[in-house]
Short mmCIF file of C-alpha atoms in Angstrom, two decimals:
data_model
loop_
_atom_site.label_atom_id
_atom_site.label_comp_id
_atom_site.label_asym_id
_atom_site.label_seq_id
_atom_site.Cartn_x
_atom_site.Cartn_y
_atom_site.Cartn_z
CA UNK A 147 -3.10 -8.56 -21.90
CA UNK A 148 -3.25 -10.62 -18.69
CA UNK A 149 0.13 -11.15 -17.07
CA UNK A 150 0.90 -14.86 -16.73
CA UNK A 151 2.80 -15.99 -13.64
CA UNK A 152 2.50 -17.83 -10.33
CA UNK A 153 0.34 -15.92 -7.88
CA UNK A 154 -1.24 -15.96 -4.43
CA UNK A 155 -4.95 -16.34 -5.24
CA UNK A 156 -7.26 -14.36 -2.91
CA UNK A 157 -9.91 -16.68 -1.52
CA UNK A 158 -12.50 -16.41 1.18
CA UNK A 159 -10.54 -18.99 3.17
CA UNK A 160 -6.88 -19.95 3.00
CA UNK A 161 -5.61 -23.51 2.76
CA UNK A 162 -2.26 -24.86 3.87
CA UNK A 163 -1.58 -26.09 0.34
CA UNK A 164 -1.90 -22.62 -1.19
CA UNK A 165 1.05 -21.51 -3.29
CA UNK A 166 3.34 -19.04 -1.50
CA UNK A 167 2.74 -16.62 -4.34
CA UNK A 168 -0.99 -17.09 -4.89
CA UNK A 169 -4.43 -15.33 -3.65
CA UNK A 170 -8.33 -15.94 -4.92
CA UNK A 171 -10.89 -13.27 -5.41
CA UNK A 172 -13.07 -15.90 -6.99
CA UNK A 173 -16.66 -15.15 -6.14
CA UNK A 174 -20.03 -16.82 -6.15
CA UNK A 175 -22.23 -15.54 -8.95
CA UNK A 176 -24.68 -14.21 -6.33
CA UNK A 177 -22.17 -11.52 -5.34
CA UNK A 178 -21.32 -10.32 -8.84
CA UNK A 179 -22.40 -6.83 -9.89
CA UNK A 180 -23.25 -7.35 -13.56
CA UNK A 181 -22.84 -3.70 -14.47
CA UNK A 182 -19.32 -3.50 -13.00
CA UNK A 183 -18.32 -6.82 -14.53
CA UNK A 184 -19.49 -5.54 -17.91
CA UNK A 185 -17.01 -2.66 -17.62
CA UNK A 186 -14.02 -5.03 -17.56
CA UNK A 187 -11.94 -5.55 -20.71
CA UNK A 188 -13.06 -8.66 -22.61
CA UNK A 189 -9.59 -10.21 -22.17
CA UNK A 190 -9.92 -10.00 -18.39
CA UNK A 191 -13.38 -11.57 -18.36
CA UNK A 192 -12.15 -14.36 -20.61
CA UNK A 193 -9.05 -15.05 -18.50
CA UNK A 194 -10.99 -14.81 -15.23
CA UNK A 195 -8.21 -13.16 -13.24
CA UNK A 196 -5.93 -10.17 -12.86
CA UNK A 197 -2.29 -10.33 -11.79
CA UNK A 198 -1.67 -7.90 -8.93
CA UNK A 199 1.71 -6.56 -7.75
CA UNK A 200 1.80 -6.08 -3.98
CA UNK A 201 4.68 -5.00 -1.74
CA UNK A 202 4.73 -7.76 0.89
CA UNK A 203 5.36 -7.20 3.76
CA UNK A 204 3.87 -3.74 4.28
CA UNK A 205 1.57 -4.10 7.31
CA UNK A 206 -1.30 -3.56 7.77
CA UNK A 207 -1.81 -3.21 4.01
CA UNK A 208 -0.26 -6.62 3.25
CA UNK A 209 1.87 -9.08 5.21
CA UNK A 210 2.41 -12.80 5.62
CA UNK A 211 0.48 -14.91 8.10
CA UNK A 212 2.44 -17.13 10.48
CA UNK A 213 2.63 -19.84 7.79
CA UNK A 214 4.87 -17.54 5.73
CA UNK A 215 2.63 -18.05 2.68
CA UNK A 216 -0.85 -16.66 3.19
CA UNK A 217 -1.07 -12.91 2.55
CA UNK A 218 -3.21 -10.95 5.03
CA UNK A 219 -4.09 -7.27 5.30
CA UNK A 220 -6.39 -4.54 4.06
CA UNK A 221 -5.28 -4.79 0.43
CA UNK A 222 -5.91 -8.55 0.13
CA UNK A 223 -9.34 -7.99 1.71
CA UNK A 224 -10.12 -5.20 -0.77
CA UNK A 225 -8.89 -7.41 -3.62
CA UNK A 226 -11.16 -10.23 -2.47
CA UNK A 227 -14.15 -7.87 -2.26
CA UNK A 228 -13.44 -6.44 -5.72
CA UNK A 229 -13.07 -9.96 -7.11
CA UNK A 230 -16.47 -10.87 -5.72
CA UNK A 231 -18.05 -7.84 -7.39
CA UNK A 232 -16.42 -8.61 -10.73
CA UNK A 233 -16.57 -12.39 -10.68
CA UNK A 234 -12.82 -12.75 -11.26
CA UNK A 235 -9.70 -13.60 -9.25
CA UNK A 236 -7.17 -11.05 -8.06
CA UNK A 237 -3.86 -12.95 -7.97
CA UNK A 238 -1.38 -11.23 -5.65
CA UNK A 239 2.34 -11.40 -6.37
CA UNK A 240 4.89 -10.11 -3.84
CA UNK A 241 6.84 -7.31 -5.55
CA UNK A 242 9.13 -4.66 -4.04
CA UNK A 243 7.49 -1.24 -4.18
CA UNK A 244 10.26 0.12 -6.40
CA UNK A 245 9.49 -2.53 -9.05
CA UNK A 246 5.70 -2.16 -9.23
CA UNK A 247 5.43 0.67 -11.76
CA UNK A 248 8.17 -0.74 -14.05
CA UNK A 249 6.41 -4.13 -13.88
CA UNK A 250 3.11 -2.54 -14.87
CA UNK A 251 4.70 -0.62 -17.74
CA UNK A 252 6.29 -3.80 -19.10
CA UNK A 253 3.00 -5.72 -18.92
CA UNK A 254 4.21 -8.16 -16.26
CA UNK A 255 1.34 -7.16 -13.93
CA UNK A 256 -2.16 -5.86 -14.59
CA UNK A 257 -2.39 -3.58 -11.56
CA UNK A 258 -0.79 -2.79 -8.23
CA UNK A 259 -2.47 -2.92 -4.83
CA UNK A 260 0.04 -1.84 -2.24
CA UNK A 261 -0.88 1.38 -0.43
CA UNK A 262 0.97 3.37 -3.10
CA UNK A 263 0.74 7.17 -3.03
CA UNK A 264 -0.93 8.70 -6.09
CA UNK A 265 1.58 11.39 -7.03
CA UNK A 266 1.62 13.67 -10.06
CA UNK A 267 5.02 12.48 -11.28
CA UNK A 268 3.83 8.87 -11.04
CA UNK A 269 0.69 9.72 -13.01
CA UNK A 270 3.01 10.34 -15.98
CA UNK A 271 3.78 6.60 -15.99
CA UNK A 272 0.56 4.96 -14.76
CA UNK A 273 -3.10 5.71 -14.10
CA UNK A 274 -4.22 5.62 -10.46
CA UNK A 275 -7.60 4.55 -9.11
CA UNK A 276 -7.82 6.31 -5.75
CA UNK A 277 -8.95 4.14 -2.84
CA UNK A 278 -7.46 5.44 0.43
CA UNK A 279 -5.40 8.24 1.93
CA UNK A 280 -2.38 8.27 4.23
CA UNK A 281 0.08 10.60 5.92
CA UNK A 282 3.68 10.33 7.06
CA UNK A 283 4.62 9.89 10.71
CA UNK A 284 7.74 9.49 12.84
CA UNK A 285 8.29 6.22 14.69
CA UNK A 286 10.85 6.08 17.51
CA UNK A 287 11.70 3.56 20.21
CA UNK A 288 10.09 3.99 23.61
CA UNK A 289 13.42 5.07 25.15
CA UNK A 290 14.44 7.33 22.25
CA UNK A 291 16.60 10.42 22.87
CA UNK A 292 15.13 12.21 19.87
CA UNK A 293 11.43 12.89 19.30
CA UNK A 294 11.04 14.67 15.95
CA UNK A 295 7.74 16.48 15.48
CA UNK A 296 8.37 18.20 12.12
CA UNK A 297 10.61 17.43 9.15
CA UNK A 298 13.31 19.96 10.15
CA UNK A 299 13.70 17.98 13.39
CA UNK A 300 15.36 15.10 11.52
CA UNK A 301 18.44 17.21 10.67
CA UNK A 302 21.52 15.36 11.97
CA UNK A 303 19.63 12.12 12.75
CA UNK A 304 19.90 8.63 11.29
CA UNK A 305 16.61 8.12 9.48
CA UNK A 306 15.28 4.76 8.20
CA UNK A 307 12.83 4.73 5.29
CA UNK A 308 11.51 2.31 2.70
CA UNK A 309 12.82 2.97 -0.82
CA UNK A 310 10.52 4.39 -3.49
CA UNK A 311 8.04 5.80 -0.97
CA UNK A 312 6.78 9.27 -0.15
CA UNK A 313 8.66 9.02 3.15
CA UNK A 314 11.94 8.41 1.31
CA UNK A 315 11.29 11.46 -0.87
CA UNK A 316 10.39 13.55 2.19
CA UNK A 317 13.56 12.52 4.03
CA UNK A 318 15.94 13.15 1.12
CA UNK A 319 14.19 16.45 0.34
CA UNK A 320 14.62 17.57 3.93
CA UNK A 321 18.30 16.59 3.84
CA UNK A 322 18.86 19.20 1.15
CA UNK A 323 16.97 21.80 3.19
CA UNK A 324 18.99 20.99 6.32
CA UNK A 325 22.23 21.66 4.41
CA UNK A 326 20.85 24.87 2.93
CA UNK A 327 19.96 26.05 6.44
CA UNK A 328 23.48 25.37 7.69
CA UNK A 329 22.48 22.28 9.65
CA UNK A 330 23.82 18.74 9.45
CA UNK A 331 21.90 16.68 6.92
CA UNK A 332 20.24 13.51 8.20
CA UNK A 333 21.74 10.19 7.21
CA UNK A 334 18.90 8.68 5.17
CA UNK A 335 19.03 4.89 5.20
CA UNK A 336 16.84 3.33 2.51
CA UNK A 337 15.59 -0.25 2.76
CA UNK A 338 13.66 -2.40 0.31
CA UNK A 339 10.91 -3.18 2.83
CA UNK A 340 9.24 -1.24 5.62
CA UNK A 341 9.94 -4.15 7.98
CA UNK A 342 13.68 -3.67 7.38
CA UNK A 343 13.39 0.05 8.10
CA UNK A 344 11.62 -0.69 11.40
CA UNK A 345 14.24 -3.34 12.23
CA UNK A 346 16.94 -0.69 11.79
CA UNK A 347 15.10 1.43 14.34
CA UNK A 348 14.57 -1.49 16.73
CA UNK A 349 18.29 -2.38 16.57
CA UNK A 350 19.33 1.27 17.23
CA UNK A 351 20.95 1.69 13.81
CA UNK A 352 18.42 4.46 13.18
CA UNK A 353 17.19 7.24 15.46
CA UNK A 354 13.80 7.39 13.76
CA UNK A 355 11.85 5.53 11.10
CA UNK A 356 9.53 7.45 8.81
CA UNK A 357 6.46 5.35 8.00
CA UNK A 358 2.85 5.92 7.00
CA UNK A 359 0.42 6.78 9.77
CA UNK A 360 -1.64 3.67 9.08
CA UNK A 361 1.41 1.43 9.32
CA UNK A 362 2.67 3.24 12.40
CA UNK A 363 -0.61 2.72 14.22
CA UNK A 364 -0.60 -0.98 13.35
CA UNK A 365 3.03 -1.41 14.42
CA UNK A 366 2.20 0.21 17.75
CA UNK A 367 -0.60 -2.29 18.41
CA UNK A 368 1.57 -5.28 17.46
CA UNK A 369 4.67 -4.25 19.43
CA UNK A 370 3.11 -2.88 22.59
CA UNK A 371 5.42 -0.56 24.51
CA UNK A 372 8.37 -0.85 22.11
CA UNK A 373 7.68 2.21 19.95
CA UNK A 374 6.12 5.67 20.02
CA UNK A 375 4.67 7.73 17.18
CA UNK A 376 5.72 11.31 17.85
CA UNK A 377 3.72 13.20 15.22
CA UNK A 378 2.06 13.07 11.83
CA UNK A 379 4.28 15.41 9.85
CA UNK A 380 2.39 15.76 6.55
CA UNK A 381 -1.08 16.62 5.31
CA UNK A 382 -1.12 13.24 3.63
CA UNK A 383 -1.38 11.68 0.21
CA UNK A 384 -4.09 9.94 -1.75
CA UNK A 385 -3.36 6.23 -2.21
CA UNK A 386 -4.12 4.67 -5.56
CA UNK A 387 -4.33 1.38 -7.43
CA UNK A 388 -1.95 1.83 -10.38
CA UNK A 389 -2.75 0.40 -13.82
CA UNK A 390 -1.03 0.87 -17.18
CA UNK A 391 -1.68 4.15 -18.96
CA UNK A 392 -3.19 2.30 -21.92
CA UNK A 393 -5.73 0.41 -19.80
CA UNK A 394 -8.28 3.08 -18.89
CA UNK A 395 -11.11 0.56 -19.30
CA UNK A 396 -9.75 -1.47 -16.41
CA UNK A 397 -9.18 1.71 -14.39
CA UNK A 398 -12.81 2.75 -14.83
CA UNK A 399 -14.03 -0.70 -13.78
CA UNK A 400 -11.84 -0.59 -10.66
CA UNK A 401 -13.06 2.93 -9.84
CA UNK A 402 -16.67 1.74 -10.02
CA UNK A 403 -15.80 -1.30 -7.91
CA UNK A 404 -14.11 0.71 -5.18
CA UNK A 405 -17.03 3.14 -5.08
CA UNK A 406 -19.49 0.25 -4.75
CA UNK A 407 -17.52 -1.08 -1.77
CA UNK A 408 -17.60 2.38 -0.18
CA UNK A 409 -21.33 2.78 -0.77
CA UNK A 410 -22.36 -0.67 0.46
CA UNK A 411 -20.30 -0.51 3.69
CA UNK A 412 -17.80 -3.25 2.80
CA UNK A 413 -14.96 -0.73 2.55
CA UNK A 414 -15.59 0.62 6.07
CA UNK A 415 -15.68 -2.89 7.52
CA UNK A 416 -12.34 -3.75 5.93
CA UNK A 417 -10.61 -0.55 7.05
CA UNK A 418 -12.04 -0.86 10.58
CA UNK A 419 -10.74 -4.43 10.79
CA UNK A 420 -7.19 -3.18 10.16
CA UNK A 421 -7.39 0.05 12.19
CA UNK A 422 -7.40 2.25 9.09
CA UNK A 423 -10.91 3.68 9.27
CA UNK A 424 -10.03 6.95 11.05
CA UNK A 425 -6.84 8.00 9.26
CA UNK A 426 -7.14 6.38 5.86
CA UNK A 427 -10.73 6.26 4.59
CA UNK A 428 -12.11 8.28 1.69
CA UNK A 429 -15.73 8.87 0.66
CA UNK A 430 -15.30 8.88 -3.10
CA UNK A 431 -13.02 7.03 -5.48
CA UNK A 432 -11.61 8.74 -8.54
CA UNK A 433 -8.96 8.68 -11.24
CA UNK A 434 -5.59 10.42 -10.77
CA UNK A 435 -6.51 12.49 -7.72
CA UNK A 436 -2.96 13.29 -6.64
CA UNK A 437 -2.62 16.15 -4.16
CA UNK A 438 1.00 16.85 -5.12
#
């Protein structure tokens, strides 16, 4: 079933009149890979689009352009490229990360594209098509008193994280370990968006923000001199495109599409554009490849 709702349609070029919630992966027939299109469920081919949940803003994966409407980032670019391969539109809808999996399970969205970690407990609720990797890092202000290098270093600090992320799980898990070790637990401050977590750091409400390495690198380039990344504290996670458990046909089509983008060089161009090629690229897509 195709979720029906307003969406930001991913197009090759944006127009000022575009809906604030729309995005067009509509493609010319010359770009369509017939074998990958044939893998799509008949209902998707008939409808001509997929409704995609995306946690905006979450730079550089997805964020608003200066018009406050157009969605930019690596995920919209990947959605556009997949749409061109499949001859359909990928319609992005801004959705808080915490609501993506429930929205998929209820049938409100067809898939998620939001730099979400493929984790074993999440695989119980959805199927992931793996398309990137990422690791956690510590972000501090340039004049910070504290420079955590490992998770135990956050004991006793005010820590800003985005809710429903690996970083939030890592911070709360470490809080328990700090207490067990006789140390003061960190105050973990959870925010709906990564931007809000970084704002808490910028305004000195937090001593450190825990973000993904890809996001941290992008934030550093955009806010020159304001922040430092002290260390990457984890081995990393595989990032996946979640779809409903009962929609393996769509998952297989997406897996083939991602692999085609990797093989033909489009994937590398997109990740390089957003500074993600060194820390975040993978060589092979897959289904449910969670590390932990």
